[in-house]
Amino acid sequence: QLQLQESGPGLVKPSETLSLTCTVSGGSISSGVYFWGWIRQPPGKGLEWIGNIYYNGNTYYNPSLKNRVTISVDTSKNHFSLNLSSVTAADTAVYYCARDGEAVAGTFGYWGQGTLVTVSS
Amino acid sequence: QSALTQPRSVSGSPGQSVTISCTGTSSDVGAYDYVSWYQQHPGKAPKLMIYDVTKRPSGVPDRFSGSKSGNSASLTISGLQAEDEADYYCCSYAGSYTYVLFGGGTKLTVL
Protein backbone atom coordinates (compact mmCIF):
# COMPACT_ATOMS: atom_id res chain seq x y z
CA GLN A 1 0.00 0.00 0.00
CA LEU A 2 1.37 3.38 -1.02
CA GLN A 3 2.17 5.68 1.87
CA LEU A 4 3.40 9.27 1.97
CA GLN A 5 4.90 10.99 5.00
CA GLU A 6 5.71 14.68 5.38
CA SER A 7 8.60 15.79 7.56
CA GLY A 8 10.20 19.08 8.47
CA PRO A 9 10.17 21.91 11.00
CA GLY A 10 6.84 22.84 12.51
CA LEU A 11 7.90 26.42 13.19
CA VAL A 12 9.51 28.83 10.72
CA LYS A 13 10.41 32.47 11.27
CA PRO A 14 9.00 35.20 9.01
CA SER A 15 11.14 35.94 5.93
CA GLU A 16 12.87 32.55 6.20
CA THR A 17 12.43 29.49 3.98
CA LEU A 18 9.99 26.70 4.75
CA SER A 19 11.41 23.29 3.84
CA LEU A 20 9.49 20.02 3.86
CA THR A 21 10.18 16.53 2.54
CA CYS A 22 7.71 13.86 1.50
CA THR A 23 8.98 10.30 1.76
CA VAL A 24 7.18 7.72 -0.35
CA SER A 25 6.96 4.05 0.61
CA GLY A 26 5.19 1.15 -1.02
CA GLY A 27 5.83 2.59 -4.48
CA SER A 28 8.56 4.20 -6.53
CA ILE A 29 8.64 7.81 -7.69
CA SER A 30 10.98 6.76 -10.50
CA SER A 31 8.35 4.44 -12.00
CA GLY A 32 7.51 7.46 -14.10
CA VAL A 33 3.78 6.85 -14.09
CA TYR A 34 2.50 9.44 -11.65
CA PHE A 35 2.98 13.07 -10.72
CA TRP A 36 3.63 14.11 -7.13
CA GLY A 37 2.30 17.22 -5.48
CA TRP A 38 2.06 19.57 -2.52
CA ILE A 39 -1.21 21.05 -1.27
CA ARG A 40 -1.73 23.28 1.76
CA GLN A 41 -4.64 24.24 4.00
CA PRO A 42 -4.55 27.27 6.32
CA PRO A 43 -6.31 26.66 9.64
CA GLY A 44 -10.07 26.68 9.14
CA LYS A 45 -9.76 27.37 5.42
CA GLY A 46 -9.82 25.52 2.12
CA LEU A 47 -7.27 23.63 0.07
CA GLU A 48 -4.69 25.34 -2.12
CA TRP A 49 -2.58 23.54 -4.70
CA ILE A 50 1.09 24.50 -4.47
CA GLY A 51 2.68 22.50 -7.25
CA ASN A 52 3.58 19.13 -8.78
CA ILE A 53 6.73 17.39 -9.87
CA TYR A 54 7.46 14.47 -12.19
CA TYR A 55 10.19 11.90 -11.57
CA ASN A 56 12.45 13.58 -14.15
CA GLY A 57 12.33 16.90 -12.29
CA ASN A 58 9.75 18.68 -14.44
CA THR A 59 7.79 21.05 -12.22
CA TYR A 60 4.40 22.73 -12.37
CA TYR A 61 3.60 25.55 -9.96
CA ASN A 62 0.63 27.58 -8.77
CA PRO A 63 1.15 30.94 -10.52
CA SER A 64 0.37 32.81 -7.30
CA LEU A 65 3.25 31.07 -5.50
CA LYS A 66 5.60 30.47 -8.39
CA ASN A 67 8.09 33.19 -7.43
CA ARG A 68 8.65 31.65 -4.00
CA VAL A 69 8.28 27.90 -4.56
CA THR A 70 10.77 25.23 -5.50
CA ILE A 71 9.84 21.56 -5.64
CA SER A 72 12.59 19.01 -6.18
CA VAL A 73 12.85 15.23 -6.32
CA ASP A 74 15.46 12.70 -5.19
CA THR A 75 14.61 9.37 -6.78
CA SER A 76 17.50 7.62 -5.00
CA LYS A 77 15.84 8.42 -1.67
CA ASN A 78 12.32 8.07 -3.07
CA HIS A 79 11.32 11.47 -1.78
CA PHE A 80 10.40 14.90 -3.04
CA SER A 81 10.74 18.24 -1.31
CA LEU A 82 9.13 21.66 -1.02
CA ASN A 83 10.91 24.94 -0.41
CA LEU A 84 8.84 28.09 0.10
CA SER A 85 10.87 31.25 0.55
CA SER A 86 10.17 34.58 2.26
CA VAL A 87 7.36 33.18 4.36
CA THR A 88 4.83 35.28 6.24
CA ALA A 89 2.06 34.45 8.68
CA ALA A 90 -0.19 33.85 5.67
CA ASP A 91 1.86 30.75 4.89
CA THR A 92 0.84 29.12 8.17
CA ALA A 93 -0.99 25.97 7.13
CA VAL A 94 -1.18 22.21 7.17
CA TYR A 95 1.00 21.08 4.29
CA TYR A 96 0.11 17.83 2.53
CA CYS A 97 2.03 15.84 -0.01
CA ALA A 98 0.04 13.65 -2.38
CA ARG A 99 0.21 11.54 -5.51
CA ASP A 100 -1.60 12.90 -8.57
CA GLY A 101 -2.65 10.81 -11.53
CA GLU A 102 -0.87 10.11 -14.80
CA ALA A 103 -1.11 13.80 -15.61
CA VAL A 104 -1.18 17.05 -13.68
CA ALA A 105 -4.94 16.94 -13.15
CA GLY A 106 -5.70 17.40 -9.47
CA THR A 107 -6.51 13.71 -9.08
CA PHE A 108 -4.78 13.13 -5.75
CA GLY A 109 -5.55 9.55 -4.80
CA TYR A 110 -2.99 9.15 -2.01
CA TRP A 111 -2.19 11.73 0.67
CA GLY A 112 0.19 12.09 3.56
CA GLN A 113 -1.26 12.81 6.97
CA GLY A 114 -0.25 16.46 6.71
CA THR A 115 2.10 18.56 8.82
CA LEU A 116 1.29 21.88 10.45
CA VAL A 117 3.80 24.61 9.77
CA THR A 118 3.46 27.80 11.78
CA VAL A 119 5.19 30.99 10.69
CA SER A 120 6.01 33.05 13.75
CA SER A 121 8.93 34.78 15.36
CA GLN B 1 -7.20 32.66 -11.24
CA SER B 2 -10.00 32.49 -8.66
CA ALA B 3 -10.96 29.35 -6.80
CA LEU B 4 -13.95 27.38 -8.01
CA THR B 5 -17.24 28.42 -6.38
CA GLN B 6 -19.05 26.08 -4.00
CA PRO B 7 -21.91 26.70 -1.56
CA ARG B 8 -20.58 27.17 1.95
CA SER B 9 -22.95 24.60 3.40
CA VAL B 10 -25.62 22.04 2.53
CA SER B 11 -27.64 19.72 4.71
CA GLY B 12 -29.89 16.70 4.47
CA SER B 13 -31.51 14.02 6.57
CA PRO B 14 -30.39 10.41 6.66
CA GLY B 15 -31.58 8.54 3.59
CA GLN B 16 -32.07 11.69 1.53
CA SER B 17 -29.97 12.90 -1.40
CA VAL B 18 -27.93 16.08 -1.55
CA THR B 19 -26.12 17.75 -4.41
CA ILE B 20 -23.11 20.02 -4.08
CA SER B 21 -22.36 22.36 -6.96
CA CYS B 22 -19.00 23.60 -8.20
CA THR B 23 -18.95 26.50 -10.60
CA GLY B 24 -15.93 27.38 -12.68
CA THR B 25 -15.33 28.92 -16.06
CA SER B 26 -14.77 27.93 -19.66
CA SER B 27 -11.04 27.82 -18.83
CA ASP B 28 -11.28 25.13 -16.20
CA VAL B 29 -14.40 23.07 -15.41
CA GLY B 30 -15.94 23.81 -18.78
CA ALA B 31 -12.82 23.03 -20.75
CA TYR B 32 -11.63 19.72 -19.35
CA ASP B 33 -13.07 16.48 -18.02
CA TYR B 34 -10.65 16.55 -15.10
CA VAL B 35 -12.98 17.38 -12.22
CA SER B 36 -12.43 15.61 -8.93
CA TRP B 37 -14.15 15.68 -5.53
CA TYR B 38 -12.63 15.23 -2.09
CA GLN B 39 -14.16 14.41 1.28
CA GLN B 40 -12.41 15.71 4.39
CA HIS B 41 -13.30 14.86 7.96
CA PRO B 42 -12.01 17.14 10.74
CA GLY B 43 -8.31 16.70 11.39
CA LYS B 44 -7.92 14.24 8.53
CA ALA B 45 -6.36 14.36 5.08
CA PRO B 46 -8.73 14.74 2.14
CA LYS B 47 -9.98 11.56 0.44
CA LEU B 48 -10.58 11.28 -3.29
CA MET B 49 -14.22 10.42 -3.93
CA ILE B 50 -14.71 11.20 -7.64
CA TYR B 51 -12.23 11.83 -10.46
CA ASP B 52 -12.49 12.56 -14.17
CA VAL B 53 -15.98 14.01 -13.48
CA THR B 54 -17.78 10.69 -12.97
CA LYS B 55 -15.32 7.95 -11.95
CA ARG B 56 -15.18 6.45 -8.47
CA PRO B 57 -11.93 5.11 -6.98
CA SER B 58 -12.05 1.57 -5.66
CA GLY B 59 -13.77 1.44 -2.29
CA VAL B 60 -15.91 4.55 -2.69
CA PRO B 61 -19.61 3.68 -2.33
CA ASP B 62 -21.79 4.07 -5.41
CA ARG B 63 -23.94 6.45 -3.36
CA PHE B 64 -21.43 9.06 -4.51
CA SER B 65 -21.75 10.24 -8.11
CA GLY B 66 -20.43 13.12 -10.17
CA SER B 67 -21.60 15.01 -13.22
CA LYS B 68 -20.82 18.10 -15.25
CA SER B 69 -22.75 20.52 -17.39
CA GLY B 70 -21.10 23.47 -19.04
CA ASN B 71 -18.93 25.33 -16.55
CA SER B 72 -20.43 23.62 -13.50
CA ALA B 73 -19.88 20.25 -11.89
CA SER B 74 -21.89 18.49 -9.21
CA LEU B 75 -21.41 15.84 -6.56
CA THR B 76 -24.53 13.94 -5.55
CA ILE B 77 -24.68 11.83 -2.42
CA SER B 78 -27.70 9.57 -2.22
CA GLY B 79 -28.90 7.62 0.80
CA LEU B 80 -27.19 10.05 3.18
CA GLN B 81 -25.49 8.48 6.18
CA ALA B 82 -24.18 10.07 9.34
CA GLU B 83 -20.59 9.37 8.32
CA ASP B 84 -21.03 11.46 5.18
CA GLU B 85 -20.96 14.59 7.35
CA ALA B 86 -17.73 16.27 6.28
CA ASP B 87 -16.26 19.04 4.15
CA TYR B 88 -16.28 18.47 0.40
CA TYR B 89 -13.97 20.12 -2.11
CA CYS B 90 -14.12 20.15 -5.88
CA CYS B 91 -10.99 20.41 -7.97
CA SER B 92 -10.37 21.00 -11.65
CA TYR B 93 -7.52 21.04 -14.10
CA ALA B 94 -7.28 24.59 -15.46
CA GLY B 95 -4.85 24.46 -18.35
CA SER B 96 -1.10 24.72 -18.71
CA TYR B 97 -0.64 27.95 -16.77
CA THR B 98 -2.91 27.67 -13.72
CA TYR B 99 -2.91 23.86 -13.76
CA VAL B 100 -4.99 22.95 -10.66
CA LEU B 101 -7.79 24.84 -8.90
CA PHE B 102 -9.72 23.86 -5.79
CA GLY B 103 -13.15 25.04 -4.75
CA GLY B 104 -13.64 26.85 -1.46
CA GLY B 105 -15.27 23.82 0.16
CA THR B 106 -18.78 22.89 1.27
CA LYS B 107 -19.71 21.72 4.74
CA LEU B 108 -22.26 18.90 4.61
CA THR B 109 -24.39 18.48 7.70
CA VAL B 110 -26.45 15.32 8.17
CA LEU B 111 -29.44 16.38 10.25
Short mmCIF file of N, CA, C and O in Angstrom, two decimals, chain B residues 15-64:
data_model
loop_
_atom_site.label_atom_id
_atom_site.label_comp_id
_atom_site.label_asym_id
_atom_site.label_seq_id
_atom_site.Cartn_x
_atom_site.Cartn_y
_atom_site.Cartn_z
N GLY B 15 -30.77 9.17 4.62
CA GLY B 15 -31.58 8.54 3.59
C GLY B 15 -31.88 9.45 2.41
O GLY B 15 -32.22 8.96 1.33
N GLN B 16 -31.79 10.76 2.63
CA GLN B 16 -32.07 11.69 1.53
C GLN B 16 -30.86 11.81 0.60
O GLN B 16 -29.80 11.24 0.85
N SER B 17 -31.06 12.59 -0.47
CA SER B 17 -29.97 12.90 -1.40
C SER B 17 -29.64 14.38 -1.31
O SER B 17 -30.52 15.21 -1.09
N VAL B 18 -28.37 14.69 -1.48
CA VAL B 18 -27.93 16.08 -1.55
C VAL B 18 -27.01 16.23 -2.75
O VAL B 18 -26.32 15.29 -3.14
N THR B 19 -27.00 17.44 -3.29
CA THR B 19 -26.12 17.75 -4.41
C THR B 19 -25.31 18.99 -4.07
O THR B 19 -25.85 19.98 -3.60
N ILE B 20 -24.02 18.90 -4.31
CA ILE B 20 -23.11 20.02 -4.08
C ILE B 20 -22.62 20.51 -5.43
O ILE B 20 -22.12 19.71 -6.24
N SER B 21 -22.76 21.79 -5.67
CA SER B 21 -22.36 22.36 -6.96
C SER B 21 -20.96 22.95 -6.90
O SER B 21 -20.45 23.30 -5.82
N CYS B 22 -20.35 23.06 -8.05
CA CYS B 22 -19.00 23.60 -8.20
C CYS B 22 -18.97 24.36 -9.51
O CYS B 22 -19.05 23.76 -10.59
N THR B 23 -18.87 25.67 -9.41
CA THR B 23 -18.95 26.50 -10.60
C THR B 23 -17.59 27.08 -10.95
O THR B 23 -16.94 27.69 -10.10
N GLY B 24 -17.20 26.85 -12.19
CA GLY B 24 -15.93 27.38 -12.68
C GLY B 24 -16.16 28.24 -13.90
O GLY B 24 -17.15 28.97 -13.98
N THR B 25 -15.26 28.12 -14.83
CA THR B 25 -15.33 28.92 -16.06
C THR B 25 -15.05 28.04 -17.27
O THR B 25 -14.75 26.84 -17.14
N SER B 26 -15.08 28.65 -18.42
CA SER B 26 -14.77 27.93 -19.66
C SER B 26 -13.29 27.61 -19.79
O SER B 26 -12.89 26.94 -20.74
N SER B 27 -12.49 28.10 -18.82
CA SER B 27 -11.04 27.82 -18.83
C SER B 27 -10.67 26.66 -17.92
O SER B 27 -9.52 26.21 -17.94
N ASP B 28 -11.60 26.21 -17.10
CA ASP B 28 -11.28 25.13 -16.20
C ASP B 28 -12.34 24.02 -16.26
O ASP B 28 -12.23 23.12 -17.10
N VAL B 29 -13.37 24.12 -15.43
CA VAL B 29 -14.40 23.07 -15.41
C VAL B 29 -15.01 22.85 -16.78
O VAL B 29 -15.21 21.71 -17.22
N GLY B 30 -15.29 23.93 -17.48
CA GLY B 30 -15.94 23.81 -18.78
C GLY B 30 -15.06 23.31 -19.90
O GLY B 30 -15.55 22.88 -20.95
N ALA B 31 -13.75 23.36 -19.67
CA ALA B 31 -12.82 23.03 -20.75
C ALA B 31 -12.27 21.61 -20.69
O ALA B 31 -11.83 21.07 -21.71
N TYR B 32 -12.28 21.03 -19.51
CA TYR B 32 -11.63 19.72 -19.35
C TYR B 32 -12.50 18.78 -18.52
O TYR B 32 -13.22 19.21 -17.62
N ASP B 33 -12.37 17.49 -18.81
CA ASP B 33 -13.07 16.48 -18.02
C ASP B 33 -12.17 15.95 -16.91
O ASP B 33 -12.04 14.75 -16.69
N TYR B 34 -11.54 16.88 -16.22
CA TYR B 34 -10.65 16.55 -15.10
C TYR B 34 -11.18 17.24 -13.84
O TYR B 34 -10.52 18.08 -13.25
N VAL B 35 -12.40 16.87 -13.45
CA VAL B 35 -12.98 17.38 -12.22
C VAL B 35 -12.95 16.27 -11.19
O VAL B 35 -13.35 15.13 -11.48
N SER B 36 -12.48 16.59 -10.01
CA SER B 36 -12.43 15.61 -8.93
C SER B 36 -13.11 16.19 -7.69
O SER B 36 -13.30 17.40 -7.58
N TRP B 37 -13.48 15.31 -6.79
CA TRP B 37 -14.15 15.68 -5.53
C TRP B 37 -13.46 14.98 -4.37
O TRP B 37 -13.10 13.80 -4.45
N TYR B 38 -13.29 15.74 -3.27
CA TYR B 38 -12.63 15.23 -2.09
C TYR B 38 -13.54 15.38 -0.88
O TYR B 38 -14.24 16.39 -0.74
N GLN B 39 -13.47 14.39 0.00
CA GLN B 39 -14.16 14.41 1.28
C GLN B 39 -13.10 14.59 2.37
O GLN B 39 -12.08 13.92 2.35
N GLN B 40 -13.36 15.49 3.30
CA GLN B 40 -12.41 15.71 4.39
C GLN B 40 -13.13 15.77 5.73
O GLN B 40 -13.94 16.66 5.96
N HIS B 41 -12.81 14.83 6.59
CA HIS B 41 -13.30 14.86 7.96
C HIS B 41 -12.35 15.69 8.82
O HIS B 41 -11.15 15.81 8.48
N PRO B 42 -12.85 16.26 9.91
CA PRO B 42 -12.01 17.14 10.74
C PRO B 42 -10.71 16.48 11.17
O PRO B 42 -10.71 15.34 11.66
N GLY B 43 -9.61 17.19 10.96
CA GLY B 43 -8.31 16.70 11.39
C GLY B 43 -7.72 15.62 10.51
O GLY B 43 -6.66 15.08 10.84
N LYS B 44 -8.38 15.31 9.41
CA LYS B 44 -7.92 14.24 8.53
C LYS B 44 -7.50 14.80 7.17
O LYS B 44 -7.88 15.89 6.79
N ALA B 45 -6.72 14.00 6.44
CA ALA B 45 -6.36 14.36 5.08
C ALA B 45 -7.57 14.17 4.16
O ALA B 45 -8.44 13.33 4.44
N PRO B 46 -7.64 14.94 3.11
CA PRO B 46 -8.73 14.74 2.14
C PRO B 46 -8.68 13.34 1.53
O PRO B 46 -7.62 12.72 1.44
N LYS B 47 -9.85 12.88 1.09
CA LYS B 47 -9.98 11.56 0.44
C LYS B 47 -10.64 11.75 -0.91
O LYS B 47 -11.67 12.42 -1.02
N LEU B 48 -10.03 11.19 -1.94
CA LEU B 48 -10.58 11.28 -3.29
C LEU B 48 -11.85 10.46 -3.40
O LEU B 48 -11.83 9.25 -3.14
N MET B 49 -12.94 11.10 -3.81
CA MET B 49 -14.22 10.42 -3.93
C MET B 49 -14.67 10.25 -5.39
O MET B 49 -15.32 9.26 -5.73
N ILE B 50 -14.34 11.21 -6.21
CA ILE B 50 -14.71 11.20 -7.64
C ILE B 50 -13.55 11.80 -8.41
O ILE B 50 -12.94 12.78 -7.97
N TYR B 51 -13.21 11.23 -9.58
CA TYR B 51 -12.23 11.83 -10.46
C TYR B 51 -12.70 11.73 -11.91
O TYR B 51 -13.61 10.96 -12.21
N ASP B 52 -12.09 12.51 -12.77
CA ASP B 52 -12.49 12.56 -14.17
C ASP B 52 -14.01 12.71 -14.30
O ASP B 52 -14.66 12.02 -15.10
N VAL B 53 -14.56 13.61 -13.51
CA VAL B 53 -15.98 14.01 -13.48
C VAL B 53 -16.90 12.96 -12.87
O VAL B 53 -17.72 13.27 -12.01
N THR B 54 -16.78 11.70 -13.35
CA THR B 54 -17.78 10.69 -12.97
C THR B 54 -17.22 9.41 -12.36
O THR B 54 -17.98 8.55 -11.91
N LYS B 55 -15.91 9.23 -12.36
CA LYS B 55 -15.32 7.95 -11.95
C LYS B 55 -15.12 7.88 -10.44
O LYS B 55 -14.75 8.86 -9.81
N ARG B 56 -15.37 6.69 -9.90
CA ARG B 56 -15.18 6.45 -8.47
C ARG B 56 -13.96 5.57 -8.25
O ARG B 56 -13.84 4.49 -8.84
N PRO B 57 -13.03 6.00 -7.34
CA PRO B 57 -11.93 5.11 -6.98
C PRO B 57 -12.47 3.85 -6.30
O PRO B 57 -13.57 3.85 -5.74
N SER B 58 -11.68 2.80 -6.34
CA SER B 58 -12.05 1.57 -5.66
C SER B 58 -12.33 1.84 -4.19
O SER B 58 -11.57 2.54 -3.51
N GLY B 59 -13.43 1.29 -3.70
CA GLY B 59 -13.77 1.44 -2.29
C GLY B 59 -14.73 2.56 -1.98
O GLY B 59 -15.27 2.63 -0.87
N VAL B 60 -14.95 3.46 -2.91
CA VAL B 60 -15.91 4.55 -2.69
C VAL B 60 -17.32 4.05 -3.02
O VAL B 60 -17.54 3.51 -4.11
N PRO B 61 -18.26 4.21 -2.09
CA PRO B 61 -19.61 3.68 -2.33
C PRO B 61 -20.26 4.31 -3.56
O PRO B 61 -20.02 5.48 -3.87
N ASP B 62 -21.12 3.53 -4.21
CA ASP B 62 -21.79 4.07 -5.41
C ASP B 62 -22.89 5.06 -5.06
O ASP B 62 -23.58 5.56 -5.94
N ARG B 63 -23.04 5.36 -3.77
CA ARG B 63 -23.94 6.45 -3.36
C ARG B 63 -23.38 7.80 -3.79
O ARG B 63 -24.12 8.80 -3.83
N PHE B 64 -22.09 7.83 -4.09
CA PHE B 64 -21.43 9.06 -4.51
C PHE B 64 -21.34 9.07 -6.04
O PHE B 64 -20.85 8.12 -6.65
#
